[in-house]
GROMACS .gro file of C-alpha atoms in nm:
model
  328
    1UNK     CA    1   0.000   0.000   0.000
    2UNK     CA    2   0.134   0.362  -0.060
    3UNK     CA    3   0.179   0.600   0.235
    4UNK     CA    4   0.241   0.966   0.268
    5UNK     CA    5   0.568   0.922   0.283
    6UNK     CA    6   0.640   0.755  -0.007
    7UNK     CA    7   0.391   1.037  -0.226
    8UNK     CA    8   0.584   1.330  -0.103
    9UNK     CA    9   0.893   1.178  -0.210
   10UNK     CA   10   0.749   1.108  -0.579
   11UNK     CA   11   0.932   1.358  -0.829
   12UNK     CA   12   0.731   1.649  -0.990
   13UNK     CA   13   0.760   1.451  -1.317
   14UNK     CA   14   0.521   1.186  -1.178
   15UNK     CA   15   0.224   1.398  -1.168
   16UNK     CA   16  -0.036   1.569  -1.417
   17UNK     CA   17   0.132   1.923  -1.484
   18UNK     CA   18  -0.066   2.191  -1.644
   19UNK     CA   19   0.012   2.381  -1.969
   20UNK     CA   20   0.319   2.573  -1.910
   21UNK     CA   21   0.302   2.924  -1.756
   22UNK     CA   22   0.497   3.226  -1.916
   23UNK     CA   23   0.714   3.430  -1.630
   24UNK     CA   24   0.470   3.719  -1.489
   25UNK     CA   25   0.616   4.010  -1.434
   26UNK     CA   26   0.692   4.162  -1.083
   27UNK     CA   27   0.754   4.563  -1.178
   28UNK     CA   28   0.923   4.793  -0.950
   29UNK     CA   29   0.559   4.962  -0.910
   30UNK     CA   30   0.353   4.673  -0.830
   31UNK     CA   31   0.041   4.717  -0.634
   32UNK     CA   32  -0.037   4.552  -0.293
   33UNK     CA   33  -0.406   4.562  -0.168
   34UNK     CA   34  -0.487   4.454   0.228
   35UNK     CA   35  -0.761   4.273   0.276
   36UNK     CA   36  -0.895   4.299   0.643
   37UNK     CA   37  -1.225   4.119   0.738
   38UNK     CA   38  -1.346   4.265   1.071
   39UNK     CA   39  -1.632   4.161   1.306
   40UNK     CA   40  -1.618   4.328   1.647
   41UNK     CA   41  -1.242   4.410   1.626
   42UNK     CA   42  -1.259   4.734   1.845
   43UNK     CA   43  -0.982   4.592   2.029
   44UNK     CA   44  -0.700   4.506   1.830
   45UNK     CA   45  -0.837   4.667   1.450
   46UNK     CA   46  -0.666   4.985   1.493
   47UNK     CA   47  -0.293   4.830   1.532
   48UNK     CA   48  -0.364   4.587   1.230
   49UNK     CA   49  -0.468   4.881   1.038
   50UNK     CA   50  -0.172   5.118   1.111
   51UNK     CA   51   0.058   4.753   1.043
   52UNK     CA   52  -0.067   4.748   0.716
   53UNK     CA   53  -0.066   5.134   0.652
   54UNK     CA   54   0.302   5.134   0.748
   55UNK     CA   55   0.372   4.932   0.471
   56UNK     CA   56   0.586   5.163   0.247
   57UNK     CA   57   0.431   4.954  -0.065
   58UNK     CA   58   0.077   4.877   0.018
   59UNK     CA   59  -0.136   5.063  -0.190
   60UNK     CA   60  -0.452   5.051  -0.001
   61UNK     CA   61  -0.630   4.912   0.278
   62UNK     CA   62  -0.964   4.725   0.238
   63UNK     CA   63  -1.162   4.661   0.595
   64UNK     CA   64  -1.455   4.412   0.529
   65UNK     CA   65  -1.684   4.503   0.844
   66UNK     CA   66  -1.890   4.172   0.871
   67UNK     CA   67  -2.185   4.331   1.085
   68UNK     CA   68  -1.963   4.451   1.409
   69UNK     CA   69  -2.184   4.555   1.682
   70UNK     CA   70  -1.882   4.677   1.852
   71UNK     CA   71  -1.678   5.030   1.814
   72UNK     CA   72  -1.497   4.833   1.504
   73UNK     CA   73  -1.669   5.114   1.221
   74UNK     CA   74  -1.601   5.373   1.424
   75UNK     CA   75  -1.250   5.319   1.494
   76UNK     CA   76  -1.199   5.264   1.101
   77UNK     CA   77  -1.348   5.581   0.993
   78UNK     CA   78  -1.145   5.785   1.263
   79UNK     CA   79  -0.807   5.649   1.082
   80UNK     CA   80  -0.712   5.945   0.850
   81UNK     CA   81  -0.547   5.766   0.502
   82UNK     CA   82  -0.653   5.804   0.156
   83UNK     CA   83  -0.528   5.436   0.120
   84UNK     CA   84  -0.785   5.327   0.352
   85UNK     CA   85  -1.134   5.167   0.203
   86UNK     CA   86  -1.406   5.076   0.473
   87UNK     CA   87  -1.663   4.868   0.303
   88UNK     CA   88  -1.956   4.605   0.398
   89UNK     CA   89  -2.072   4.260   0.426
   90UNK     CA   90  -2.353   4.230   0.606
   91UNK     CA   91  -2.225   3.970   0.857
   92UNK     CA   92  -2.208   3.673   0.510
   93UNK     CA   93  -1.905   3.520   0.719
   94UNK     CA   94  -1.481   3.569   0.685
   95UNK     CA   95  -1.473   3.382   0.319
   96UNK     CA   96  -1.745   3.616   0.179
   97UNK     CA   97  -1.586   3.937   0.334
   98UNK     CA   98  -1.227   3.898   0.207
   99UNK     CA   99  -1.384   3.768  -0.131
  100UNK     CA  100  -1.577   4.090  -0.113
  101UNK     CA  101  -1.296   4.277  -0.083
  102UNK     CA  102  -1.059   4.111  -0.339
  103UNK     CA  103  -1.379   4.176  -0.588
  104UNK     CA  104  -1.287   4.603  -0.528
  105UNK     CA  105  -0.935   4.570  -0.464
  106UNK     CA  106  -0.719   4.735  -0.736
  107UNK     CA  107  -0.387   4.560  -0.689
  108UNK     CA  108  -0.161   4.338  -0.858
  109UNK     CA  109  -0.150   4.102  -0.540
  110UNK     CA  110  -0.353   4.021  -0.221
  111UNK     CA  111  -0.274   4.032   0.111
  112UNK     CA  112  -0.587   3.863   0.346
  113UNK     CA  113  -0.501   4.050   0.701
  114UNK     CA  114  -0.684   3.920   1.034
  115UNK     CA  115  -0.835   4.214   1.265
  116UNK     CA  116  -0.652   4.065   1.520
  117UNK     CA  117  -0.312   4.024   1.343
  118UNK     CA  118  -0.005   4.279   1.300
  119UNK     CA  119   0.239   4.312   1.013
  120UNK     CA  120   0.583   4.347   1.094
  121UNK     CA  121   0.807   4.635   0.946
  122UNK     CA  122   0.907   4.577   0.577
  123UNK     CA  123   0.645   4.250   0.534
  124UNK     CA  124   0.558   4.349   0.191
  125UNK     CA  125   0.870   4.461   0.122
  126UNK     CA  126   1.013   4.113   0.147
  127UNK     CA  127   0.717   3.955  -0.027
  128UNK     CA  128   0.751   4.135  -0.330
  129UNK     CA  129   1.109   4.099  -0.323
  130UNK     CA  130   1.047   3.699  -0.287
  131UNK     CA  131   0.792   3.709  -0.610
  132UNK     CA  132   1.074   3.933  -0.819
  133UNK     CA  133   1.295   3.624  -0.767
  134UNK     CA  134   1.041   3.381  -0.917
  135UNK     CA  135   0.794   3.521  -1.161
  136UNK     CA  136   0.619   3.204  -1.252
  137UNK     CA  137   0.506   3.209  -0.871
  138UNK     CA  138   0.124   3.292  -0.794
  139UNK     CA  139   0.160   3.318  -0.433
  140UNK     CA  140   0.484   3.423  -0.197
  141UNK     CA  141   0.424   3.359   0.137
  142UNK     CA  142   0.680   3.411   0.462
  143UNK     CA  143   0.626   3.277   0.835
  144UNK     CA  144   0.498   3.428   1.145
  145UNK     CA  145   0.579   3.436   1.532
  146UNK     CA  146   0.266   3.449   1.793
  147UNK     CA  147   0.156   3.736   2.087
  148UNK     CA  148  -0.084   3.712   2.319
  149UNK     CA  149  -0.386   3.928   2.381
  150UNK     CA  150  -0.167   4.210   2.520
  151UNK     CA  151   0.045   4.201   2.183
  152UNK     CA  152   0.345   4.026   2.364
  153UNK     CA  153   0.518   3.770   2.180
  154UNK     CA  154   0.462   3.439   2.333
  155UNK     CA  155   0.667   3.223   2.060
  156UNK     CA  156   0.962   3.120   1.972
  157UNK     CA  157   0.964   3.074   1.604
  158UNK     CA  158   1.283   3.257   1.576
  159UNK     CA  159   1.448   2.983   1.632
  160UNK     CA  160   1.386   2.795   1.366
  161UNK     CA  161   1.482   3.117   1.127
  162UNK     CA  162   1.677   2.869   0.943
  163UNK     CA  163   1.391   2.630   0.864
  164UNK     CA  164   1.272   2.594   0.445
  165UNK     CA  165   0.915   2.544   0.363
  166UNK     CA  166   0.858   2.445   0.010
  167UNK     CA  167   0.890   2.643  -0.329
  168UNK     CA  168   0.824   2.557  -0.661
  169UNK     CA  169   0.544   2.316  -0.718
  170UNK     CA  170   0.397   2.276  -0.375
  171UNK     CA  171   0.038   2.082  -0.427
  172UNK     CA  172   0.143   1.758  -0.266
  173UNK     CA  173   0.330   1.878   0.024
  174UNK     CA  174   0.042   2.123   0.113
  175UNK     CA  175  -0.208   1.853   0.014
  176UNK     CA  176  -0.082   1.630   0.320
  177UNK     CA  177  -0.138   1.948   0.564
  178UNK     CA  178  -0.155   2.326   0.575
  179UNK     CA  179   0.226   2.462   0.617
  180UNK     CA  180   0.127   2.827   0.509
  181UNK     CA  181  -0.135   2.873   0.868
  182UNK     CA  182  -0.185   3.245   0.837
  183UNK     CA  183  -0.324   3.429   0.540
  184UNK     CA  184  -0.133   3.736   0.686
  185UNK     CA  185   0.198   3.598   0.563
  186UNK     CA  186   0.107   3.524   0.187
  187UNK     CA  187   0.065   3.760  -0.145
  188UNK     CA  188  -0.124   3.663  -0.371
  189UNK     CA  189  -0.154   3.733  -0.760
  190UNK     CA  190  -0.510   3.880  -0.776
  191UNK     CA  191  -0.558   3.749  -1.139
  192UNK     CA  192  -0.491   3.358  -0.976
  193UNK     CA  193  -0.698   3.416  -0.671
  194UNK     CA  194  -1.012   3.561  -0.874
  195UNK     CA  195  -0.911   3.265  -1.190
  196UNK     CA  196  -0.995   2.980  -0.894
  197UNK     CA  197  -1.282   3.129  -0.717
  198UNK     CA  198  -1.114   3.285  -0.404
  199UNK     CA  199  -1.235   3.099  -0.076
  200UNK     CA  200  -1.492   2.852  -0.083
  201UNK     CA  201  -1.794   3.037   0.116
  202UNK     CA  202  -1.920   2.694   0.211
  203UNK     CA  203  -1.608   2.621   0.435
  204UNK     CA  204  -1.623   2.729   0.828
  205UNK     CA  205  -1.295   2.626   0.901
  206UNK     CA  206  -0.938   2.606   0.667
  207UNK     CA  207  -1.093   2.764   0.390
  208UNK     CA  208  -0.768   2.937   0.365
  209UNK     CA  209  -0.601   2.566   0.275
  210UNK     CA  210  -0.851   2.459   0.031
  211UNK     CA  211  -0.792   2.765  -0.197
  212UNK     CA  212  -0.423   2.767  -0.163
  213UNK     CA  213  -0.440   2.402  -0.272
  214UNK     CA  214  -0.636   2.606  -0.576
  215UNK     CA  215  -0.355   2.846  -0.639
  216UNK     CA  216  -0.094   2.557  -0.626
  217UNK     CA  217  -0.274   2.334  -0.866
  218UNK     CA  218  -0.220   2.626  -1.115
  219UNK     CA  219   0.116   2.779  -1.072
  220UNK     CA  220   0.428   2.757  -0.839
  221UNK     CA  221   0.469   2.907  -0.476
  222UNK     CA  222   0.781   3.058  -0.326
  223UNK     CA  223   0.907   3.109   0.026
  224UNK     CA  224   1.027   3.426   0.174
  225UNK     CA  225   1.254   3.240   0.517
  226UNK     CA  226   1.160   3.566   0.762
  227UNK     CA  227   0.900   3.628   1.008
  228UNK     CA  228   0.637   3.842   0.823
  229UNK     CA  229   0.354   3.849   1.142
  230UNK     CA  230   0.275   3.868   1.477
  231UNK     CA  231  -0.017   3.602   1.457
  232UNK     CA  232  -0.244   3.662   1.760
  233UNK     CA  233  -0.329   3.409   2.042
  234UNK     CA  234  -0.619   3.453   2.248
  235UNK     CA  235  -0.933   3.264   2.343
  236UNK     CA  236  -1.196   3.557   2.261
  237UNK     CA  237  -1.107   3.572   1.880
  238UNK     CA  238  -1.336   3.508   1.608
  239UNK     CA  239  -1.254   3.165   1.500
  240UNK     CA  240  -1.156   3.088   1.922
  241UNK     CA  241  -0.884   2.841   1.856
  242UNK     CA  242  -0.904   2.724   2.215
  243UNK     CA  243  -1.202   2.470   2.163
  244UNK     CA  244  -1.167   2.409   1.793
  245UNK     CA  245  -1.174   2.025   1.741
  246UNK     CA  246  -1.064   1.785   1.462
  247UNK     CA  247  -1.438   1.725   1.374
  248UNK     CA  248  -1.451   2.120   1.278
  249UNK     CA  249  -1.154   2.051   1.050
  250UNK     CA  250  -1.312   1.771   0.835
  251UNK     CA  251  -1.540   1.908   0.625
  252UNK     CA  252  -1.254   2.084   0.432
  253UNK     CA  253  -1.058   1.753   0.385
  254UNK     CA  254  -1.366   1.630   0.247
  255UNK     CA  255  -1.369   1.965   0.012
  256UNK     CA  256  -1.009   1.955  -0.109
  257UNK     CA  257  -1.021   1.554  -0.194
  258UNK     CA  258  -1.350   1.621  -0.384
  259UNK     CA  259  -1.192   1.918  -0.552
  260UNK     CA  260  -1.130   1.829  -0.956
  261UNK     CA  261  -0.909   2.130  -1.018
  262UNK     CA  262  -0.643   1.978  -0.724
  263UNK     CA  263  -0.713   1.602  -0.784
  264UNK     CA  264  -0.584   1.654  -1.176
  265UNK     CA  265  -0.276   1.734  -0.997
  266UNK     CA  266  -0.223   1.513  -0.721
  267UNK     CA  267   0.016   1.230  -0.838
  268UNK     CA  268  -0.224   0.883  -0.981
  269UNK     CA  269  -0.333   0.681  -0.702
  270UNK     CA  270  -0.200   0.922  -0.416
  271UNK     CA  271  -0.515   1.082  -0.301
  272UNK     CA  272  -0.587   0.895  -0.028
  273UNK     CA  273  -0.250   0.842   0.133
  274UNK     CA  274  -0.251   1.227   0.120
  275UNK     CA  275  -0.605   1.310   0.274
  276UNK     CA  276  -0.493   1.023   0.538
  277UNK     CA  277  -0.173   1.237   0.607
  278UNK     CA  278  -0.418   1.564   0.606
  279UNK     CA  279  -0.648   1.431   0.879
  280UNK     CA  280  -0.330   1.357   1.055
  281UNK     CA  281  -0.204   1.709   1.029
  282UNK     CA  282  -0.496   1.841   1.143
  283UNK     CA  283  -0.547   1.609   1.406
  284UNK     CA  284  -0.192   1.685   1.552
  285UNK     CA  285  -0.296   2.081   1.508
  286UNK     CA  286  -0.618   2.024   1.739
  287UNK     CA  287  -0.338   1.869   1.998
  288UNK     CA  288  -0.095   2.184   1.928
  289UNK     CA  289  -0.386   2.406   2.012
  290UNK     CA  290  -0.486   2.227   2.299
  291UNK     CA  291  -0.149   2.210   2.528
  292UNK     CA  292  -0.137   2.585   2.391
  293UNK     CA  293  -0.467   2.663   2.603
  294UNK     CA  294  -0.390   2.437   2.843
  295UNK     CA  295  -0.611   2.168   2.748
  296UNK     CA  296  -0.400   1.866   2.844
  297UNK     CA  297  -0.690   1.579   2.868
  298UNK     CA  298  -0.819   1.706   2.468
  299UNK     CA  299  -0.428   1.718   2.378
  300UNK     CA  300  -0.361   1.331   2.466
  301UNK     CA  301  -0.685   1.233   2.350
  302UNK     CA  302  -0.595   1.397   1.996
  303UNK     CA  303  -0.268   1.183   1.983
  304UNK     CA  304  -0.519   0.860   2.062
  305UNK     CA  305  -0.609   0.989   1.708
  306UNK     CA  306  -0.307   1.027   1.537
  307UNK     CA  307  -0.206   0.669   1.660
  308UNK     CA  308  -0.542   0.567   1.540
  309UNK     CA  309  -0.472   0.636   1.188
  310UNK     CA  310  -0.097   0.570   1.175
  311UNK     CA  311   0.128   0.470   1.475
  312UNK     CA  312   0.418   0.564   1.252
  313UNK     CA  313   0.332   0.938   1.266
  314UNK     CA  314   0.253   0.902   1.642
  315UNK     CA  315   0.627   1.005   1.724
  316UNK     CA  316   0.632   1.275   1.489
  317UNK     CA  317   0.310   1.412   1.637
  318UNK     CA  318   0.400   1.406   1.949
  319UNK     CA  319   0.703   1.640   1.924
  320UNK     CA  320   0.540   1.909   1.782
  321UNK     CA  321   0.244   1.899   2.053
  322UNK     CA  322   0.568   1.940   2.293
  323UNK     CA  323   0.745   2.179   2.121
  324UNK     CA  324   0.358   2.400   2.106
  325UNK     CA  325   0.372   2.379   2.477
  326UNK     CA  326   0.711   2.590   2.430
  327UNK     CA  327   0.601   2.837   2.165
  328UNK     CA  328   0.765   2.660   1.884
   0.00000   0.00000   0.00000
């Protein structure tokens, strides 16, 4: 029988390729729009705003208010920049807002921003430098370190600074689990996101993977090796990552296996040793957010899962639910 393992080590040649892609040009002007779907952000929607409008090469600022109750529209109209756009959605959900917003953006590439989130100095910057390097790339994405509520930085992803995520043709790998996270660290071409239907509405949870499996079924990825974000931590945010559980994650395995555009792609026969080593990943995600909240009992019985489906990933697994409790 195959296994995960021995897919991700098949050679690019192995699998259905698409026509071949022309290099797309990265000008010195290109245009970066910010996405920012908000629904009662009063807290935290001001920094994220002013992280993105420090961006010497963002060109505007889109916030999405998805039916806030809170001070969220009032705090956005009181920020004084002609790049900043306030628009509506009418509380349609996260995928519909930053779809709305990609739909009046102007620029040559996305950014999708969380309320919650920050942008560190000269993000963009090294995006855009990372897609000049590799102009067959629809999406350039970087990695991110973690704060808590009060904006202090909790992880310790610094240390792995040296780490390399994929490049190049990256549909298996992020087939078997979602190594990108945060939409806050990725640009986007805005011609691929709109070509492949931007995020799938249907989707409550890791609607972000399922369309970057869409973008990576069409055109290459590249990797930018710095810490682009401060991604936030806390239990009273939107998606509340405290008491997610694997069960929330399934539907979207479900949606990426059933997807025709990314099974075209997917090496012959490999589909289901890859959405085996996808339930895994998220399984082992549900642990990693557990010991983060302290959720110890939930943690242990995640791993009961993991083992469940494959006792050779158990090991695996495990360190990074210890290495979570760390920051890491």
């Amino acid at each position: 029988m195959i296994t995960a393992d021995d897919v991700l080590e098949l050679p690019a040649a192995s699998r259905v390729m698409p026509a071949a892609r022309p290099p797309l040009p990265v000008h010195p002007g290109a245009s970066v729009s910010v996405v920012i779907p908000a629904k009662n952000a009063a807290a935290y929607v001001r920094e994220t705003i002013a992280s993105a409008l420090a961006q010497g090469d963002v060109t505007e600022v889109i916030v999405v208010d998805d039916g806030s109750i809170d001070g969220t529209m009032a705090i956005v109209r009181a920020m004084r920049d002609p790049r900043l756009r306030l628009i509506h959605n009418d509380s349609a959900g996260v995928s519909a807002a930053r779809n709305l917003g990609a739909r009046q953006a102007i620029g040559d590439w996305l950014l999708f921003l969380d309320a919650d989130d920050r942008l560190r100095p000269d993000a963009v910057a090294a995006l855009l430098a990372a897609a000049r390097g590799a102009p067959r790339a629809v999406l350039v994405y970087g990695d991110y370190n973690t704060i808590d509520s009060e904006g202090r930085q909790i992880g310790r992803r610094d240390l792995l600074k040296a780490r390399r995520k994929p490049s190049g043709d990256v549909l298996t790998r992020l087939a078997a689990g979602n190594f990108i996270v945060n939409g806050g660290i990725v640009l986007t071409r805005a011609e691929a996101f709109r070509a492949i239907g931007g995020f799938d509405v249907s989707l409550r949870y890791c609607e972000d993977w399922h369309c970057w499996c869409r973008l990576a079924a069409i055109g290459e990825f590249e990797f930018a090796p710095k810490l682009l974000l401060d991604y936030r931590l806390h239990t009273a945010n939107t998606m509340n990552a405290a008491v997610r559980t694997p069960q929330d994650f399934f539907p979207a395995v479900a949606r990426v296996f059933d997807d025709g555009l990314i099974l075209a792609r997917l090496p012959e026969g490999a589909a289901g040793a890859l959405r085996r080593a996808a339930e895994i990943h998220l399984v082992t995600y549900s642990a990693m957010q557990a010991v983060r909240f302290g959720r110890y009992r939930e943690a242990f019985a995640y791993l009961g899962m993991v083992g469940q489906r494959s006792l050779k990933s158990l090991p695996r697994s495990a360190l990074r639910v210890a290495l979570a409790r760390f920051g890491i």
